[in-house]
Short mmCIF file of C-alpha atoms and ligand atoms in Angstrom, two decimals:
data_model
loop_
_atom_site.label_atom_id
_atom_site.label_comp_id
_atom_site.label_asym_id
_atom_site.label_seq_id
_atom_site.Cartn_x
_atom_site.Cartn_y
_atom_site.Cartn_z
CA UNK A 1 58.76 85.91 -154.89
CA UNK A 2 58.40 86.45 -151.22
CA UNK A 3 56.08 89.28 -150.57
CA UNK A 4 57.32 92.03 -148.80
CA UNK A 5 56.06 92.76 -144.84
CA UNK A 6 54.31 95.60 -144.55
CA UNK A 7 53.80 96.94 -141.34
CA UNK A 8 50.00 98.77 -140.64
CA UNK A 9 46.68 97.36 -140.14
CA UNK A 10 46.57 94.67 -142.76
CA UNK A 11 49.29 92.69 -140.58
CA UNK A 12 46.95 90.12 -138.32
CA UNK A 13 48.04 92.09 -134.81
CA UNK A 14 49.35 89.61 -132.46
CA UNK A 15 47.09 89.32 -129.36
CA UNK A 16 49.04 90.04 -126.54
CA UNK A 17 48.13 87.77 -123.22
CA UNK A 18 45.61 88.82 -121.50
CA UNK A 19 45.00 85.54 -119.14
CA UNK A 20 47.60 86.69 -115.88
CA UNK A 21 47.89 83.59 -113.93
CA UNK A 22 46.86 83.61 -110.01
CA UNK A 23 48.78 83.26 -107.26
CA UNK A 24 48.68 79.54 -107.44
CA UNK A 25 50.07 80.00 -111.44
CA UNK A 26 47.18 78.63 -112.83
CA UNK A 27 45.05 80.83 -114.82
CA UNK A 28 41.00 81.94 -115.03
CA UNK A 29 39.49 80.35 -118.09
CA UNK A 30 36.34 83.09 -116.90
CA UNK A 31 36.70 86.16 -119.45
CA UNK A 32 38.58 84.47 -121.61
CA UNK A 33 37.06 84.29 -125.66
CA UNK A 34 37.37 81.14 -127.35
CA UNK A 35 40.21 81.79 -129.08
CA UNK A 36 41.71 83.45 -126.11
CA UNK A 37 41.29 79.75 -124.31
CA UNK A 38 42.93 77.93 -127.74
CA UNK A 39 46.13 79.85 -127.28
CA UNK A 40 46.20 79.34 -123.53
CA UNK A 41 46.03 75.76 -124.16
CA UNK A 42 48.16 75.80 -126.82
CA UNK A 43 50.94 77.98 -124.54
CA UNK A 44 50.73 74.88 -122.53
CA UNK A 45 51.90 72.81 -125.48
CA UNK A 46 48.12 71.31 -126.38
CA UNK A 47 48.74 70.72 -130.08
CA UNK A 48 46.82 73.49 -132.48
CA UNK A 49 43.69 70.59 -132.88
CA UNK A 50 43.91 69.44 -129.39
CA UNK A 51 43.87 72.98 -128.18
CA UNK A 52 40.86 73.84 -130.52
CA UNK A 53 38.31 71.20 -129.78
CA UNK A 54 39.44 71.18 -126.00
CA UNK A 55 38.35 74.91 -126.19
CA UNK A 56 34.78 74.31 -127.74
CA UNK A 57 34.47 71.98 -125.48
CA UNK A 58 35.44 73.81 -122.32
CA UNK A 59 33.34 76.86 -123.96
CA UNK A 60 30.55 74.49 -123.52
CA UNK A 61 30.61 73.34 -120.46
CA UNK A 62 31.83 76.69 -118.83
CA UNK A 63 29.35 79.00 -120.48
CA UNK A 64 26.34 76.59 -121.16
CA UNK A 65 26.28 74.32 -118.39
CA UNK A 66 27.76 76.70 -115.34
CA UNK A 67 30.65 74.71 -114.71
CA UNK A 68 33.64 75.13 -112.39
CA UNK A 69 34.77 71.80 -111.95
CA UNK A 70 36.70 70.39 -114.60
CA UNK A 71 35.67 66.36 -113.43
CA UNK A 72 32.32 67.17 -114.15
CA UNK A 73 33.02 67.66 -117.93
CA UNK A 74 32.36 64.15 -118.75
CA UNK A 75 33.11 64.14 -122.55
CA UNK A 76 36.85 64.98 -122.06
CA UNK A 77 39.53 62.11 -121.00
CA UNK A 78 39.77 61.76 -117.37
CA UNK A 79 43.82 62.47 -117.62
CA UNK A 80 42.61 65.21 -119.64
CA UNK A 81 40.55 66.73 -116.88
CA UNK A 82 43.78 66.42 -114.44
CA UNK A 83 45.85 68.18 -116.72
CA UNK A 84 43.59 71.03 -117.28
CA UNK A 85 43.24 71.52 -113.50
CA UNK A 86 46.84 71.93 -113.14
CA UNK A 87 46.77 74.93 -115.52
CA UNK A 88 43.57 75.85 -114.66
CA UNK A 89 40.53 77.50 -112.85
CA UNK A 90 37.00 78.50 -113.71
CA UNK A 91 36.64 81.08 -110.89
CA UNK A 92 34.02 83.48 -109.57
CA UNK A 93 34.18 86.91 -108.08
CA UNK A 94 34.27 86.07 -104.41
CA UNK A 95 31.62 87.11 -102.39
CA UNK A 96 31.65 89.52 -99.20
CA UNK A 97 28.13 90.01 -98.86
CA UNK A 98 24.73 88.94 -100.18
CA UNK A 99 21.73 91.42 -99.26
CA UNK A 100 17.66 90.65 -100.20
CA UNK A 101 15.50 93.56 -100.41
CA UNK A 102 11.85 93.56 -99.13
CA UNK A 103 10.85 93.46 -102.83
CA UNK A 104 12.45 91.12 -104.15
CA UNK A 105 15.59 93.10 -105.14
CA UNK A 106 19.25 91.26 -104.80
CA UNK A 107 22.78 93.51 -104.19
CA UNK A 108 25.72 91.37 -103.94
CA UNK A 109 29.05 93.11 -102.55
CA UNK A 110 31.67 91.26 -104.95
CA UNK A 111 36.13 91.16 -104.43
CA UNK A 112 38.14 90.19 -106.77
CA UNK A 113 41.73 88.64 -106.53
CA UNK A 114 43.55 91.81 -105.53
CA UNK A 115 41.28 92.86 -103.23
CA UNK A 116 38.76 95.59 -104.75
CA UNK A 117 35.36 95.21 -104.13
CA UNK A 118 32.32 96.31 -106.97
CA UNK A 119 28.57 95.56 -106.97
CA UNK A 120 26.21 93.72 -108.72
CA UNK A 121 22.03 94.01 -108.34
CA UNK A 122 19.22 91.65 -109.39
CA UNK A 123 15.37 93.48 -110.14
CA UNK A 124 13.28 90.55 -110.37
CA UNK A 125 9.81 92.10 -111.77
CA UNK A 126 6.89 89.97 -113.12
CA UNK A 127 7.34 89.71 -116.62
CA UNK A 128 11.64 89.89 -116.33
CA UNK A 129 14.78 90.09 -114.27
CA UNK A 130 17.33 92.38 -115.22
CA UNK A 131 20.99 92.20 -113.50
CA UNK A 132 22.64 95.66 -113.10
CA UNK A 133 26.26 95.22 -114.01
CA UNK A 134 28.96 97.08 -112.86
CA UNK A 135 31.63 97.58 -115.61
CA UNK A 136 34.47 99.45 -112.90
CA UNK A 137 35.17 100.02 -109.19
CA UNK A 138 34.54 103.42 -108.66
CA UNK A 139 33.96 105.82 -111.46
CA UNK A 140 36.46 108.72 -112.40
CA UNK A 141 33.12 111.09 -113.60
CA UNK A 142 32.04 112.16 -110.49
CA UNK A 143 28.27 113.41 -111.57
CA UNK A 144 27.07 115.19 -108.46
CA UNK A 145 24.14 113.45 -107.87
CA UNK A 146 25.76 109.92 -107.72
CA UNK A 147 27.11 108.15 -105.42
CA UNK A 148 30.17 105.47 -107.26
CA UNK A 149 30.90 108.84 -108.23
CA UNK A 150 32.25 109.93 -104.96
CA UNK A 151 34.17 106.75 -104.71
CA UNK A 152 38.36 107.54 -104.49
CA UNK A 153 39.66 104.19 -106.29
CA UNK A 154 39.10 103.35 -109.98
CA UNK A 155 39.89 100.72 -111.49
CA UNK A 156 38.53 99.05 -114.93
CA UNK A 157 36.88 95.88 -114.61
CA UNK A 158 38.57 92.70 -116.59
CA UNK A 159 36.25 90.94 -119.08
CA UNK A 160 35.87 88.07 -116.30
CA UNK A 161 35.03 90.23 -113.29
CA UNK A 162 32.42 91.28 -116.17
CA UNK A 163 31.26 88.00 -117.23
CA UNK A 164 31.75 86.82 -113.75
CA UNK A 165 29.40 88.94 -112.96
CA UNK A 166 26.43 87.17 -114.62
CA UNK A 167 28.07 83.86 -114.41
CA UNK A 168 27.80 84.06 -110.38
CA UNK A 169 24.11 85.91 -110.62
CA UNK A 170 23.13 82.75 -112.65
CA UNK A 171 24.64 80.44 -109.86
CA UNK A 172 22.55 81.98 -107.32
CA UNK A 173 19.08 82.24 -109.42
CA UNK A 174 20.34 78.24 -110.45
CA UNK A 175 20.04 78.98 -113.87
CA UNK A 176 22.24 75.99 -115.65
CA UNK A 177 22.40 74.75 -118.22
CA UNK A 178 21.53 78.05 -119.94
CA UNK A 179 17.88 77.48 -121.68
CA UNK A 180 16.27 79.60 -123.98
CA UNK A 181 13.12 79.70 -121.76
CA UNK A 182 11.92 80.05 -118.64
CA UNK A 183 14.94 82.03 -117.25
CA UNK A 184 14.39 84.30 -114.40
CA UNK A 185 17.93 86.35 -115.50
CA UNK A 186 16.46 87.74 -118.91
CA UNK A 187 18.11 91.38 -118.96
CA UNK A 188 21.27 93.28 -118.98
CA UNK A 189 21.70 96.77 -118.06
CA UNK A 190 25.14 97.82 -117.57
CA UNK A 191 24.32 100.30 -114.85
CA UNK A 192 26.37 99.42 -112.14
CA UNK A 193 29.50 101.03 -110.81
CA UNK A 194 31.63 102.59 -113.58
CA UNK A 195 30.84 104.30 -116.45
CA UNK A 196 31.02 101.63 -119.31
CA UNK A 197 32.45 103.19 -121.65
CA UNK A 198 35.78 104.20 -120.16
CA UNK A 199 36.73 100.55 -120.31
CA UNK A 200 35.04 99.72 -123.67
CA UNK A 201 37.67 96.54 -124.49
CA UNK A 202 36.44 94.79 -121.30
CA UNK A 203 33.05 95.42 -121.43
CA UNK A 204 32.58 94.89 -124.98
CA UNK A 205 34.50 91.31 -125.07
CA UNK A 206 32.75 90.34 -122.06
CA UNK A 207 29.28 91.85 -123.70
CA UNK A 208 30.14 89.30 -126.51
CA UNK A 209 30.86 86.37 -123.98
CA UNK A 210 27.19 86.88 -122.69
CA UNK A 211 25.65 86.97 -125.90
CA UNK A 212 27.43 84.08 -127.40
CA UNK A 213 24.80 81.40 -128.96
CA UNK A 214 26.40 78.44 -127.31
CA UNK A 215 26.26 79.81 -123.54
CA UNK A 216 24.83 82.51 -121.50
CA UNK A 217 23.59 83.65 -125.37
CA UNK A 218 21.46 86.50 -124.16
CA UNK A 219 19.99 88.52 -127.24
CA UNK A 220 21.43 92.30 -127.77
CA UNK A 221 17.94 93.03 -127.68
CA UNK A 222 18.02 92.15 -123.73
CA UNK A 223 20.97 94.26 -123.10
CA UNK A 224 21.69 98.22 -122.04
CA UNK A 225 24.48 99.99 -122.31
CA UNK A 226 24.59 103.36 -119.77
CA UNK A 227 27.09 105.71 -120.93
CA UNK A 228 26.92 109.72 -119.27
CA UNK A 229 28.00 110.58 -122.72
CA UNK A 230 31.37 109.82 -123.65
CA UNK A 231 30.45 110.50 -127.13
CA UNK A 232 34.00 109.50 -129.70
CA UNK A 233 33.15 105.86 -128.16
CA UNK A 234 29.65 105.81 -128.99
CA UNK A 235 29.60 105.21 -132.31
CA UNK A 236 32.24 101.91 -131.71
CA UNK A 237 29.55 100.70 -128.78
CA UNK A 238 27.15 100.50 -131.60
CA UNK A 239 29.57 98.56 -134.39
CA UNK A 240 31.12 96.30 -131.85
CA UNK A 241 28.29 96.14 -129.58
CA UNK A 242 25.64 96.43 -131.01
CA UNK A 243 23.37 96.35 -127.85
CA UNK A 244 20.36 99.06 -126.82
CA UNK A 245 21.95 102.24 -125.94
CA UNK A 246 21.27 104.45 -122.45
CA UNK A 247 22.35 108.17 -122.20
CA UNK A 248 22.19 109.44 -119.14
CA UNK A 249 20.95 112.83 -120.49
CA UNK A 250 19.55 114.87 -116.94
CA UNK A 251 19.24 118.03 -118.16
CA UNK A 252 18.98 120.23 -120.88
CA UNK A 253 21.04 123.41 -120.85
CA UNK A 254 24.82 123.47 -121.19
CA UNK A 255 24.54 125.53 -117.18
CA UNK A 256 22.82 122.69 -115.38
CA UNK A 257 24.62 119.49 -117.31
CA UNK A 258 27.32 120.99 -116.95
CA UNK A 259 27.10 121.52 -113.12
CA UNK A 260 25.85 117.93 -112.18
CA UNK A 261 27.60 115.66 -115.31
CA UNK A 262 31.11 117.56 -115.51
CA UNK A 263 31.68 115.39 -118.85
CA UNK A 264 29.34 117.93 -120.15
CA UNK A 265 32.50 120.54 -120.03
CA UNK A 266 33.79 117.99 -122.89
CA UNK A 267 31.52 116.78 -124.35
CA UNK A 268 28.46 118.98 -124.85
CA UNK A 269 24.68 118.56 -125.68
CA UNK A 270 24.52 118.90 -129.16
CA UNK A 271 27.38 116.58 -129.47
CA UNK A 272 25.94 114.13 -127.62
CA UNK A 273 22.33 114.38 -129.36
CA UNK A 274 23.94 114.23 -132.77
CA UNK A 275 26.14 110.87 -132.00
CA UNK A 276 22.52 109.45 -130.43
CA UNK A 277 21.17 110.18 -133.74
CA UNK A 278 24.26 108.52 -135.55
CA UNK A 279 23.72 105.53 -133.39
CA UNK A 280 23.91 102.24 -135.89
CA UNK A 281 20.19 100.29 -135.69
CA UNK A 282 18.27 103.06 -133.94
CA UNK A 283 14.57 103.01 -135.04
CA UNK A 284 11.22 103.05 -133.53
CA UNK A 285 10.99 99.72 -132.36
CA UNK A 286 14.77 100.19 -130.81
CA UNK A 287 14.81 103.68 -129.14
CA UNK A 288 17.59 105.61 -127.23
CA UNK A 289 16.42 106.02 -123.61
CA UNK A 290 17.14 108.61 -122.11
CA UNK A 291 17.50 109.01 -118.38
CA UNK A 292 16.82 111.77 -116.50
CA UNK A 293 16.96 112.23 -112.72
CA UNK A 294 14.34 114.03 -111.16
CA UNK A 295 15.80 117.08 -108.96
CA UNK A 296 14.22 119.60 -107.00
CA UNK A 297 14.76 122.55 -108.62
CA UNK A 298 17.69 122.11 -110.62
CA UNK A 299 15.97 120.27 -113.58
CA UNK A 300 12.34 119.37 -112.98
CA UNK A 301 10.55 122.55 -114.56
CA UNK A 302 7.97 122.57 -117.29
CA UNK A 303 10.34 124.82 -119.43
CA UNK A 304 12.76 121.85 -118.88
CA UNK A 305 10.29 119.15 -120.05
CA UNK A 306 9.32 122.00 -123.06
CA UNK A 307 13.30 121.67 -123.72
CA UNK A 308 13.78 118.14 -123.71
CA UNK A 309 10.73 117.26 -126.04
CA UNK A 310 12.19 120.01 -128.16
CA UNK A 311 15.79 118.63 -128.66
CA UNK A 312 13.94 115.62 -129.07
CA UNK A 313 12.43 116.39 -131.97
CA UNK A 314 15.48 118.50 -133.32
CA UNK A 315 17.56 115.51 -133.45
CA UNK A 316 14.75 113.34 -135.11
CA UNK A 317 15.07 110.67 -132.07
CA UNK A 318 13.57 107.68 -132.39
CA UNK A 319 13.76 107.92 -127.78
CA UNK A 320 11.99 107.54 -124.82
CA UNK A 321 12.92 108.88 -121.38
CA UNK A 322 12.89 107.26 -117.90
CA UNK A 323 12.52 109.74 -115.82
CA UNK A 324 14.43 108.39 -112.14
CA UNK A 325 13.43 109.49 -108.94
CA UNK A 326 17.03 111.03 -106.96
CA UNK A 327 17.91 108.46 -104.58
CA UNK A 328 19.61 110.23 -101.92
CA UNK A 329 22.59 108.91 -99.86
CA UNK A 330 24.13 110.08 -97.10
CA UNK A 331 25.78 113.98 -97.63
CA UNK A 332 23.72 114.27 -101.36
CA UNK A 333 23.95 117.68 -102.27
CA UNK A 334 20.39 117.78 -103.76
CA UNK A 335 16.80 116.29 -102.89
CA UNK A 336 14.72 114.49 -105.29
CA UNK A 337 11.47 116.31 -106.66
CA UNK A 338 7.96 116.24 -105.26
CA UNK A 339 6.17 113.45 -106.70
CA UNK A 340 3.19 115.93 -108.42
CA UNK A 341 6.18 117.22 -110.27
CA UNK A 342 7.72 113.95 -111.27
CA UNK A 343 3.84 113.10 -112.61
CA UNK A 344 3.79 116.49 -114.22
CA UNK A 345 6.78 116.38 -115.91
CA UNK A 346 6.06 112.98 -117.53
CA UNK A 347 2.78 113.81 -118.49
CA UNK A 348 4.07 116.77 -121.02
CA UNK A 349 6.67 114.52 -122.70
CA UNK A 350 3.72 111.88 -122.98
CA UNK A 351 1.52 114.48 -124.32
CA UNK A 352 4.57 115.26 -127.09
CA UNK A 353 3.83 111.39 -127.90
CA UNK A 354 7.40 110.34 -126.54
CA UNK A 355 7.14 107.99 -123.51
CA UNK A 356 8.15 109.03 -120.52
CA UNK A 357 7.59 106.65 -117.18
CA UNK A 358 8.33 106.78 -113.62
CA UNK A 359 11.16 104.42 -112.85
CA UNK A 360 9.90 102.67 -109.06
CA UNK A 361 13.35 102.78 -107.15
CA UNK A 362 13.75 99.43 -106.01
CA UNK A 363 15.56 97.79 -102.99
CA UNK A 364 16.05 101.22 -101.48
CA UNK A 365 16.27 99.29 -98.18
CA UNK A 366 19.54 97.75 -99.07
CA UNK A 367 21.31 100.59 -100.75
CA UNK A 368 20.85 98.53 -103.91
CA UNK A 369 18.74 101.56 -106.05
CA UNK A 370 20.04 103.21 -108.89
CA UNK A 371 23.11 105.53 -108.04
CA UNK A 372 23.43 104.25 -104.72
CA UNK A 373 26.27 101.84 -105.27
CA UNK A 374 29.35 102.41 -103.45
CA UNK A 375 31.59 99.77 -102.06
CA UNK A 376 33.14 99.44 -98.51
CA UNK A 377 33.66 102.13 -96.50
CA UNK A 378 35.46 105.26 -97.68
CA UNK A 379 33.50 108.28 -96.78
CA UNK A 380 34.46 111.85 -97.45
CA UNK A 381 33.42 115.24 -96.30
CA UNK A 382 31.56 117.43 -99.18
CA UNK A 383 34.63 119.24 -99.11
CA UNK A 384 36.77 116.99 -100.28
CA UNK A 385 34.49 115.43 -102.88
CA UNK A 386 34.12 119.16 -104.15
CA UNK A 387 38.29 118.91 -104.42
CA UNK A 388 38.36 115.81 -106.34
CA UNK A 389 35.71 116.93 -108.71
CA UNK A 390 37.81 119.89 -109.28
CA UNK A 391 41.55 117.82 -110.08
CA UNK A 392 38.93 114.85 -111.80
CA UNK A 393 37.55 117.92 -114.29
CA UNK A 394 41.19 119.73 -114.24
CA UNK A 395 42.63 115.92 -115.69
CA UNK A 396 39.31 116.03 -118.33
CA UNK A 397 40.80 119.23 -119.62
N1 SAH B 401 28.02 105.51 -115.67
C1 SAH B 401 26.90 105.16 -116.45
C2 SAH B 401 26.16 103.95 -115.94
C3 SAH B 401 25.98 103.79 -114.44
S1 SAH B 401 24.88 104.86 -113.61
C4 SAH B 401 25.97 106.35 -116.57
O1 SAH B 401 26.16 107.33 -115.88
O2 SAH B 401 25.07 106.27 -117.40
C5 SAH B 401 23.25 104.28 -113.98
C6 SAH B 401 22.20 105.39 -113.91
O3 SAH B 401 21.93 105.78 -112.55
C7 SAH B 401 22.63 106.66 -114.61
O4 SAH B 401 21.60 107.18 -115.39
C8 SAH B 401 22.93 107.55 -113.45
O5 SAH B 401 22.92 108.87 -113.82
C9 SAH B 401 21.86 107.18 -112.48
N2 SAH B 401 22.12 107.66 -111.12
C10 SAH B 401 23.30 107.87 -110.53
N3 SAH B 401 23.14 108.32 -109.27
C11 SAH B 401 21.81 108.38 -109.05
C12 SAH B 401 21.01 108.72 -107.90
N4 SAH B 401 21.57 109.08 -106.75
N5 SAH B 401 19.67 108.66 -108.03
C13 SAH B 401 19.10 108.25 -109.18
N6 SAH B 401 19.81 107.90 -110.28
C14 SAH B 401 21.14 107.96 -110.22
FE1 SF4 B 402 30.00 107.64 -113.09
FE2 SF4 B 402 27.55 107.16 -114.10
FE3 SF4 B 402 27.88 107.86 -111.52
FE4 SF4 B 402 28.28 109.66 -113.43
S1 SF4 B 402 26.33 108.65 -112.95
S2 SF4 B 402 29.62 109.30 -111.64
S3 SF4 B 402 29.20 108.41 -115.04
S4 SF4 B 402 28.61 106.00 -112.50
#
C-alpha cells in the first residue's frame, strides 16, 4: 500500500531556484552549491548522470583552479564546453576601483549586476592575510560609531557576490589552483559592510562554498563571523557554520550599548552573554572575541574594563577582547580615546588573565580601516542620520 503524503518537515522541501539568469539569459555558476549547479544543468535537459559529473567537474575547475573560461576546462568534450557557454557564465563582481594602502592594505570598491556597489579589504601581515568580507550593501543597524551604518540602501548580498568576493581577491593575489600552502589569502573575517547575520542563508551557503575541501577549502578555524548581536541566529551560525564567532560587544551597561548599538534595545547584554556561552565548540583554544571600540569617554573607563572582566567571568567565557581604536570619518559623533587609556584599559583585562590587544588600524589612508566602509557617495547631515536611526529602531520594535 501506497503510503500516505504527509505534509511537514519530513517531506524533502523542494529547492526553489535560486540561479536568476543575466541579462544575456545565461546564468552565474559563482554562488551556486554543487547540487545547485546539477539541477541547473539538468533544467537544461543534461541527463541526471551527465548533469552530476559535469557538476564535479565544473566544481573543480571553478573553485580549485580559478576558472572563468569554460575552454580552459580541458577534461570536458570540446562541444561540451560550447554548450555550457551558451547557458553559462563564471562571473566576478565587477570592479570600480582598486586602492593600495601605504602598508600594504588592499580596498576594492566592488558593483554587482544591478548596480550596487559593496567593499572588500585585504590586511596582508607577516605571518597571514585576512580578507574582510562584506556580507550586505549598507547595514540596516545603524551603530553610531560606524560608518556602513549611515549608509541609506540595504540590500543582502547573494551567496556569489559572497563567494565572489574571495574568488576575485584570489585573482588579484594569483592564488590558483588553490594549494594548501604557501597562500598569501589565509583568513576570513566577515567584517565588511553588513551585519552578517541579517542575511544568514547567503552568508552561510557561501561560508560553505569557501570551506569546501575540493576548492577555495579554507578551514573554519581561518574564518570570523562579526555579528553586533543578533542573538536567536547565533546559535544556527554555530550548527550550520560552525566558524569562530565575533561579538561586537563595546560596552557594558544596558545605557551606553544601548545608545551606540540600538540592537541593544532588543536584544540586551545578558542575552547576548548567555547565547556566547551557548555557542557550539567554544573552548579555550577557540575563544569568543570580543570587540570593543575605544571611545573617549563614553566607554573607556577603568570601572568599564572592571565591568567587562566581570561579565566575563559571570558567563564562564572561554574570550578574549580586541580592543579597536575609533576610526573616525567625516561628521563621527565621537573621538577615539587617548592612547594611555587604550594601554590602560588593556592592561587591567590582561591583568584579569583574559587577553586583550590593541588592534593597529590599518590602511587608514584609503578609508579601508575597520568601520570606515561606505560605498559611493551618499552623504547625510547628522540630522538626518539621527532620523533614520529613529524610524530604523521604531521598525526594530
Ligand atoms: N556588522 C558586524 C560586522 C561588520 S563591522 C558587526 O557589527 O560586528 C566590523 C567591526 O568594526 C565591528 O566590531 C564594528 O563594531 C567595528 N566598527 C564599526 N565602525 C567602526 C569605527 N568607526 N571604528 C572602529 N571600529 C568600528
Ligand atoms: Fe552594521 Fe556592524 Fe556597522 Fe553596526 S557596526 S552599523 S552592525 S556594520
Amino acid at each position: 500500500m501506497p503510503a500516505m503524503q504527509i505534509p511537514g518537515p519530513l517531506d524533502s522541501v523542494p529547492v526553489p531556484r535560486v540561479s536568476t539568469p543575466r541579462a544575456d539569459g545565461r546564468i552565474d555558476l559563482i554562488g551556486l552549491s554543487r547540487d545547485q549547479i546539477r539541477e541547473a544543468l539538468a533544467e537544461s535537459q543534461l541527463d541526471p548522470r551527465q548533469a552530476k559529473l559535469r557538476a564535479k567537474q565544473l566544481w573543480h575547475w571553478i573553485y580549485n583552479r580559478g576558472a572563468t573560461d569554460f575552454h580552459v576546462m580541458t577534461d570536458i568534450a570540446k562541444d561540451m564546453r560550447g554548450w555550457l557557454e551558451q547557458r553559462f557564465v563564471v562571473g566576478r563582481p565587477q570592479v570600480v576601483e582598486a586602492q593600495v594602502s601605504s602598508d600594504g592594505t588592499r580596498k576594492w570598491l566592488l558593483r554587482s549586476d544591478d548596480g550596487q556597489d559593496y567593499e572588500m579589504v585585504f590586511i596582508p601581515d607577516a605571518d597571514r592575510g585576512t580578507l574582510c568580507v562584506s556580507s550586505q550593501v549598507g547595514c540596516t543597524l545603524n551603530c553610531r560609531f560606524c560608518y556602513t551604518g549611515t549608509m541609506r540602501l540595504v540590500r543582502n548580498l547573494t551567496p556569489g557576490e559572497v563567494v565572489g568576493q574571495v574568488m576575485l581577491a584570489r585573482d588579484s593575489l594569483g592564488e590558483w589552483p588553490s594549494q594548501p600552502d604557501g597562500r598569501m589569502l589565509t583568513n576570513i573575517v566577515m567584517m565588511g559592510m553588513g551585519e552578517p547575520l541579517y542575511n544568514f542563508d547567503s552568508v552561510r551557503d557561501a561560508l560553505k562554498i569557501v570551506m569546501d575541501g575540493d576548492g577555495i577549502a579554507l578551514s573554519r578555524r581561518r574564518i570570523t563571523l562579526s555579528t553586533s548581536g543578533v542573538v536567536p541566529m547565533m546559535a544556527r551560525a554555530g550548527a550550520e557554520i560552525g566558524v569562530n564567532l565575533a561579538v561586537s560587544l563595546h560596552a557594558v551597561t544596558k545605557e551606553i550599548r544601548d545608545e551606540i548599538v540600538p540592537l541593544n534595545r532588543k536584544y540586551g547584554l545578558e542575552q547576548l552573554l548567555q547565547a556566547c556561552a551557548d555557542y557550539p565548540g567554544v573552548n579555550n583554544a577557540r575563544r569568543i572575541t570580543f570587540e570593543y571600540v575605544m571611545l573617549k569617554d563614553k566607554n573607556d573607563s577603568d570601572e568599564d574594563a572592571r565591568e567587562l572582566v566581570r561579565l566575563i567571568r559571570k558567563y564562564r567565557l572561554p574570550a578574549k577582547v580586541n580592543l579597536i581604536p575609533f576610526n573616525p570619518w567625516p561628521g563621527s559623533p565621537y573621538e577615539c580615546s587617548d592612547p594611555e587609556r587604550i594601554r590602560r584599559f588593556s592592561s587591567l583585562i590582561f591583568e584579569a588573565g583574559i587577553s586583550a590587544p590593541v588592534r593597529t588600524p590599518r590602511g587608514r589612508d584609503i578609508m579601508a580601516a575597520c568601520g570606515q566602509l561606505k560605498s559611493s557617495s551618499e552623504k547625510k547631515s547628522r540630522a538626518e542620520l539621527d532620523r533614520l536611526a529613529e524610524e530604523k529602531q521604531l521598525a526594530l520594535g
